[in-house]
PDB file of C-alpha atoms in Angstrom:
ATOM      1  CA  UNK E 225     -43.873 -11.092 -91.747  1.00  0.00           C
ATOM      2  CA  UNK E 226     -39.768 -11.156 -91.536  1.00  0.00           C
ATOM      3  CA  UNK E 227     -40.339 -10.198 -88.354  1.00  0.00           C
ATOM      4  CA  UNK E 228     -42.054 -13.578 -86.861  1.00  0.00           C
ATOM      5  CA  UNK E 229     -39.655 -15.444 -89.770  1.00  0.00           C
ATOM      6  CA  UNK E 230     -36.722 -13.723 -87.681  1.00  0.00           C
ATOM      7  CA  UNK E 231     -38.092 -14.914 -84.697  1.00  0.00           C
ATOM      8  CA  UNK E 232     -39.169 -18.470 -84.902  1.00  0.00           C
ATOM      9  CA  UNK E 233     -35.365 -19.338 -86.418  1.00  0.00           C
ATOM     10  CA  UNK E 234     -33.997 -17.755 -83.600  1.00  0.00           C
ATOM     11  CA  UNK E 235     -35.827 -19.048 -81.104  1.00  0.00           C
ATOM     12  CA  UNK E 236     -35.461 -22.855 -82.287  1.00  0.00           C
ATOM     13  CA  UNK E 237     -31.660 -21.962 -82.177  1.00  0.00           C
ATOM     14  CA  UNK E 238     -31.657 -21.122 -78.799  1.00  0.00           C
ATOM     15  CA  UNK E 239     -34.101 -24.471 -77.770  1.00  0.00           C
ATOM     16  CA  UNK E 240     -31.333 -26.245 -80.136  1.00  0.00           C
ATOM     17  CA  UNK E 241     -28.571 -25.378 -77.770  1.00  0.00           C
ATOM     18  CA  UNK E 242     -30.748 -26.284 -74.419  1.00  0.00           C
ATOM     19  CA  UNK E 243     -32.081 -29.863 -75.348  1.00  0.00           C
ATOM     20  CA  UNK E 244     -29.645 -31.339 -72.907  1.00  0.00           C
ATOM     21  CA  UNK E 245     -27.411 -31.813 -70.153  1.00  0.00           C
ATOM     22  CA  UNK E 246     -23.964 -31.076 -70.461  1.00  0.00           C
ATOM     23  CA  UNK E 247     -20.804 -34.510 -70.082  1.00  0.00           C
ATOM     24  CA  UNK E 248     -20.143 -32.190 -67.052  1.00  0.00           C
ATOM     25  CA  UNK E 249     -23.712 -31.864 -65.418  1.00  0.00           C
ATOM     26  CA  UNK E 250     -24.009 -35.533 -65.834  1.00  0.00           C
ATOM     27  CA  UNK E 251     -20.958 -35.776 -63.784  1.00  0.00           C
ATOM     28  CA  UNK E 252     -21.703 -33.634 -61.103  1.00  0.00           C
ATOM     29  CA  UNK E 253     -25.438 -34.889 -60.487  1.00  0.00           C
ATOM     30  CA  UNK E 254     -23.714 -38.626 -60.749  1.00  0.00           C
ATOM     31  CA  UNK E 255     -20.773 -37.733 -58.072  1.00  0.00           C
ATOM     32  CA  UNK E 256     -23.694 -36.012 -56.471  1.00  0.00           C
ATOM     33  CA  UNK E 257     -26.132 -39.252 -56.162  1.00  0.00           C
ATOM     34  CA  UNK E 258     -23.036 -41.167 -55.444  1.00  0.00           C
ATOM     35  CA  UNK E 259     -22.135 -39.465 -51.939  1.00  0.00           C
ATOM     36  CA  UNK E 260     -25.667 -39.566 -51.019  1.00  0.00           C
ATOM     37  CA  UNK E 261     -26.011 -43.179 -51.765  1.00  0.00           C
ATOM     38  CA  UNK E 262     -23.362 -43.821 -49.866  1.00  0.00           C
ATOM     39  CA  UNK E 263     -24.152 -42.292 -47.007  1.00  0.00           C
ATOM     40  CA  UNK E 264     -28.163 -43.596 -47.210  1.00  0.00           C
ATOM     41  CA  UNK E 265     -26.818 -47.084 -47.255  1.00  0.00           C
ATOM     42  CA  UNK E 266     -23.932 -46.596 -44.168  1.00  0.00           C
ATOM     43  CA  UNK E 267     -26.684 -45.760 -42.282  1.00  0.00           C
ATOM     44  CA  UNK E 268     -29.025 -48.413 -43.031  1.00  0.00           C
ATOM     45  CA  UNK E 269     -26.458 -51.250 -42.407  1.00  0.00           C
ATOM     46  CA  UNK E 270     -26.352 -49.343 -39.091  1.00  0.00           C
ATOM     47  CA  UNK E 271     -29.455 -49.619 -38.512  1.00  0.00           C
ATOM     48  CA  UNK E 272     -30.037 -53.747 -39.373  1.00  0.00           C
ATOM     49  CA  UNK E 273     -26.746 -53.972 -37.195  1.00  0.00           C
ATOM     50  CA  UNK E 274     -28.686 -52.166 -34.385  1.00  0.00           C
ATOM     51  CA  UNK E 275     -31.711 -54.547 -35.129  1.00  0.00           C
ATOM     52  CA  UNK E 276     -30.010 -57.436 -35.313  1.00  0.00           C
ATOM     53  CA  UNK E 277     -28.281 -56.575 -31.268  1.00  0.00           C
ATOM     54  CA  UNK E 278     -31.812 -55.767 -30.009  1.00  0.00           C
ATOM     55  CA  UNK E 279     -33.007 -59.236 -31.259  1.00  0.00           C
ATOM     56  CA  UNK E 280     -30.295 -61.299 -29.610  1.00  0.00           C
ATOM     57  CA  UNK E 281     -30.869 -59.146 -26.087  1.00  0.00           C
ATOM     58  CA  UNK E 282     -34.426 -60.426 -26.820  1.00  0.00           C
ATOM     59  CA  UNK E 283     -34.155 -64.509 -27.597  1.00  0.00           C
ATOM     60  CA  UNK E 284     -31.310 -64.405 -24.855  1.00  0.00           C
ATOM     61  CA  UNK E 285     -33.276 -62.326 -21.959  1.00  0.00           C
ATOM     62  CA  UNK E 286     -35.900 -65.478 -23.399  1.00  0.00           C
ATOM     63  CA  UNK E 287     -34.318 -67.954 -22.663  1.00  0.00           C
ATOM     64  CA  UNK E 288     -32.795 -66.519 -19.474  1.00  0.00           C
ATOM     65  CA  UNK E 289     -37.408 -66.547 -18.571  1.00  0.00           C
ATOM     66  CA  UNK E 290     -37.542 -69.849 -20.156  1.00  0.00           C
ATOM     67  CA  UNK E 291     -33.879 -71.729 -17.750  1.00  0.00           C
ATOM     68  CA  UNK E 292     -35.655 -70.390 -14.616  1.00  0.00           C
ATOM     69  CA  UNK E 293     -38.463 -71.830 -15.527  1.00  0.00           C
ATOM     70  CA  UNK E 294     -36.308 -75.426 -16.273  1.00  0.00           C
ATOM     71  CA  UNK E 295     -34.492 -74.288 -12.223  1.00  0.00           C
ATOM     72  CA  UNK E 296     -38.716 -73.838 -10.539  1.00  0.00           C
ATOM     73  CA  UNK E 297     -39.466 -77.625 -11.845  1.00  0.00           C
ATOM     74  CA  UNK E 298     -36.478 -79.400 -12.267  1.00  0.00           C
ATOM     75  CA  UNK E 299     -34.928 -77.570  -9.089  1.00  0.00           C
ATOM     76  CA  UNK E 300     -31.663 -77.350 -11.198  1.00  0.00           C
ATOM     77  CA  UNK E 301     -30.206 -75.421 -14.088  1.00  0.00           C
ATOM     78  CA  UNK E 302     -28.916 -77.348 -16.774  1.00  0.00           C
ATOM     79  CA  UNK E 303     -25.753 -78.771 -17.448  1.00  0.00           C
ATOM     80  CA  UNK E 304     -22.864 -76.964 -20.255  1.00  0.00           C
ATOM     81  CA  UNK E 305     -23.011 -80.603 -21.986  1.00  0.00           C
ATOM     82  CA  UNK E 306     -27.060 -80.352 -22.051  1.00  0.00           C
ATOM     83  CA  UNK E 307     -26.842 -76.891 -22.623  1.00  0.00           C
ATOM     84  CA  UNK E 308     -30.158 -74.903 -24.351  1.00  0.00           C
ATOM     85  CA  UNK E 309     -31.240 -78.166 -25.743  1.00  0.00           C
ATOM     86  CA  UNK E 310     -32.265 -78.800 -22.528  1.00  0.00           C
ATOM     87  CA  UNK E 311     -35.182 -76.635 -23.400  1.00  0.00           C
ATOM     88  CA  UNK E 312     -36.443 -78.382 -25.820  1.00  0.00           C
ATOM     89  CA  UNK E 313     -35.699 -82.267 -25.074  1.00  0.00           C
ATOM     90  CA  UNK E 314     -35.908 -83.368 -22.146  1.00  0.00           C
ATOM     91  CA  UNK E 315     -32.091 -83.962 -20.916  1.00  0.00           C
ATOM     92  CA  UNK E 316     -30.105 -87.178 -20.189  1.00  0.00           C
ATOM     93  CA  UNK E 317     -26.744 -88.236 -17.963  1.00  0.00           C
ATOM     94  CA  UNK E 318     -26.802 -86.284 -15.186  1.00  0.00           C
ATOM     95  CA  UNK E 319     -29.351 -85.459 -13.219  1.00  0.00           C
ATOM     96  CA  UNK E 320     -32.999 -85.856 -14.355  1.00  0.00           C
ATOM     97  CA  UNK E 321     -36.126 -83.915 -14.085  1.00  0.00           C
ATOM     98  CA  UNK E 322     -39.386 -85.279 -13.388  1.00  0.00           C
ATOM     99  CA  UNK E 323     -41.561 -82.766 -14.031  1.00  0.00           C
ATOM    100  CA  UNK E 324     -40.042 -82.309 -17.294  1.00  0.00           C
ATOM    101  CA  UNK E 325     -43.426 -80.789 -19.271  1.00  0.00           C
ATOM    102  CA  UNK E 326     -44.354 -83.239 -22.850  1.00  0.00           C
ATOM    103  CA  UNK E 327     -43.413 -80.389 -24.929  1.00  0.00           C
ATOM    104  CA  UNK E 328     -40.452 -78.817 -23.152  1.00  0.00           C
ATOM    105  CA  UNK E 329     -40.077 -75.325 -22.361  1.00  0.00           C
ATOM    106  CA  UNK E 330     -39.103 -73.693 -26.254  1.00  0.00           C
ATOM    107  CA  UNK E 331     -42.166 -74.169 -29.136  1.00  0.00           C
ATOM    108  CA  UNK E 332     -40.492 -76.038 -31.876  1.00  0.00           C
ATOM    109  CA  UNK E 333     -38.115 -78.792 -32.285  1.00  0.00           C
ATOM    110  CA  UNK E 334     -34.723 -76.772 -32.578  1.00  0.00           C
ATOM    111  CA  UNK E 335     -33.168 -74.071 -30.161  1.00  0.00           C
ATOM    112  CA  UNK E 336     -33.605 -70.562 -32.332  1.00  0.00           C
ATOM    113  CA  UNK E 337     -30.408 -69.344 -33.792  1.00  0.00           C
ATOM    114  CA  UNK E 338     -28.816 -65.752 -33.003  1.00  0.00           C
ATOM    115  CA  UNK E 339     -29.702 -63.119 -35.626  1.00  0.00           C
ATOM    116  CA  UNK E 340     -26.473 -63.940 -37.986  1.00  0.00           C
ATOM    117  CA  UNK E 341     -27.773 -67.550 -38.157  1.00  0.00           C
ATOM    118  CA  UNK E 342     -25.621 -69.074 -35.165  1.00  0.00           C
ATOM    119  CA  UNK E 343     -26.266 -71.171 -32.403  1.00  0.00           C
ATOM    120  CA  UNK E 344     -26.183 -69.186 -29.131  1.00  0.00           C
ATOM    121  CA  UNK E 345     -23.485 -70.337 -26.313  1.00  0.00           C
ATOM    122  CA  UNK E 346     -24.741 -71.760 -22.852  1.00  0.00           C
ATOM    123  CA  UNK E 347     -22.272 -71.730 -20.052  1.00  0.00           C
ATOM    124  CA  UNK E 348     -23.438 -73.068 -16.488  1.00  0.00           C
ATOM    125  CA  UNK E 349     -20.555 -72.438 -14.032  1.00  0.00           C
ATOM    126  CA  UNK E 350     -21.777 -73.300 -10.329  1.00  0.00           C
ATOM    127  CA  UNK E 351     -24.716 -71.687  -9.421  1.00  0.00           C
ATOM    128  CA  UNK E 352     -24.122 -68.870 -12.722  1.00  0.00           C
ATOM    129  CA  UNK E 353     -25.170 -69.243 -16.577  1.00  0.00           C
ATOM    130  CA  UNK E 354     -23.922 -67.441 -19.390  1.00  0.00           C
ATOM    131  CA  UNK E 355     -25.969 -67.021 -22.690  1.00  0.00           C
ATOM    132  CA  UNK E 356     -23.560 -65.862 -25.435  1.00  0.00           C
ATOM    133  CA  UNK E 357     -23.548 -64.472 -29.061  1.00  0.00           C
ATOM    134  CA  UNK E 358     -20.298 -64.116 -31.053  1.00  0.00           C
ATOM    135  CA  UNK E 359     -22.238 -61.517 -32.739  1.00  0.00           C
ATOM    136  CA  UNK E 360     -21.536 -60.795 -36.610  1.00  0.00           C
ATOM    137  CA  UNK E 361     -17.984 -62.582 -37.034  1.00  0.00           C
ATOM    138  CA  UNK E 362     -19.341 -65.862 -34.733  1.00  0.00           C
ATOM    139  CA  UNK E 363     -15.075 -65.650 -33.655  1.00  0.00           C
ATOM    140  CA  UNK E 364     -15.439 -65.194 -29.949  1.00  0.00           C
ATOM    141  CA  UNK E 365     -13.768 -61.846 -28.785  1.00  0.00           C
ATOM    142  CA  UNK E 366     -14.270 -58.526 -31.197  1.00  0.00           C
ATOM    143  CA  UNK E 367     -14.883 -54.875 -31.115  1.00  0.00           C
ATOM    144  CA  UNK E 368     -17.475 -52.877 -32.581  1.00  0.00           C
ATOM    145  CA  UNK E 369     -19.943 -54.804 -34.613  1.00  0.00           C
ATOM    146  CA  UNK E 370     -17.458 -57.956 -34.151  1.00  0.00           C
ATOM    147  CA  UNK E 371     -18.472 -57.605 -30.286  1.00  0.00           C
ATOM    148  CA  UNK E 372     -19.795 -60.858 -27.909  1.00  0.00           C
ATOM    149  CA  UNK E 373     -22.998 -60.646 -26.894  1.00  0.00           C
ATOM    150  CA  UNK E 374     -23.800 -62.042 -23.540  1.00  0.00           C
ATOM    151  CA  UNK E 375     -26.220 -62.712 -20.920  1.00  0.00           C
ATOM    152  CA  UNK E 376     -25.654 -63.487 -17.367  1.00  0.00           C
ATOM    153  CA  UNK E 377     -28.169 -65.264 -15.370  1.00  0.00           C
ATOM    154  CA  UNK E 378     -27.894 -66.560 -11.571  1.00  0.00           C
ATOM    155  CA  UNK E 379     -30.109 -68.535  -9.120  1.00  0.00           C
TER     156      UNK E 379
END
């Protein structure tokens, strides 16, 4: 019986000493979690930016198709002043489009915005047009994630 009592008491003392983590173990774990979290967050944000860039390119290609349809029906591309709004509302001033569809060339009441919730820029230069998004910073120029996106279309 003495042996069993001694064994139980010794076992309790060993278990009491290992009941939790030391402060150092907790600090090391938190540091490792912070490093992993920073890496994962960076990758997620990078993927989010890449998705926005791809979405902007898809929207600009769609605008290009609608603008070519506009030219096919109207005989000309909209002027810079008329902009992409001419795909929704019949342009006024300048040349008149006689075959303008009743519902326009894009469904909706306004031209879709870029993935950064800004308006696309439309510029017509005689034979060519440009559709531009100023990207994440909404300022002309820039590098990396702030780089401008553009699509150049022509007759």
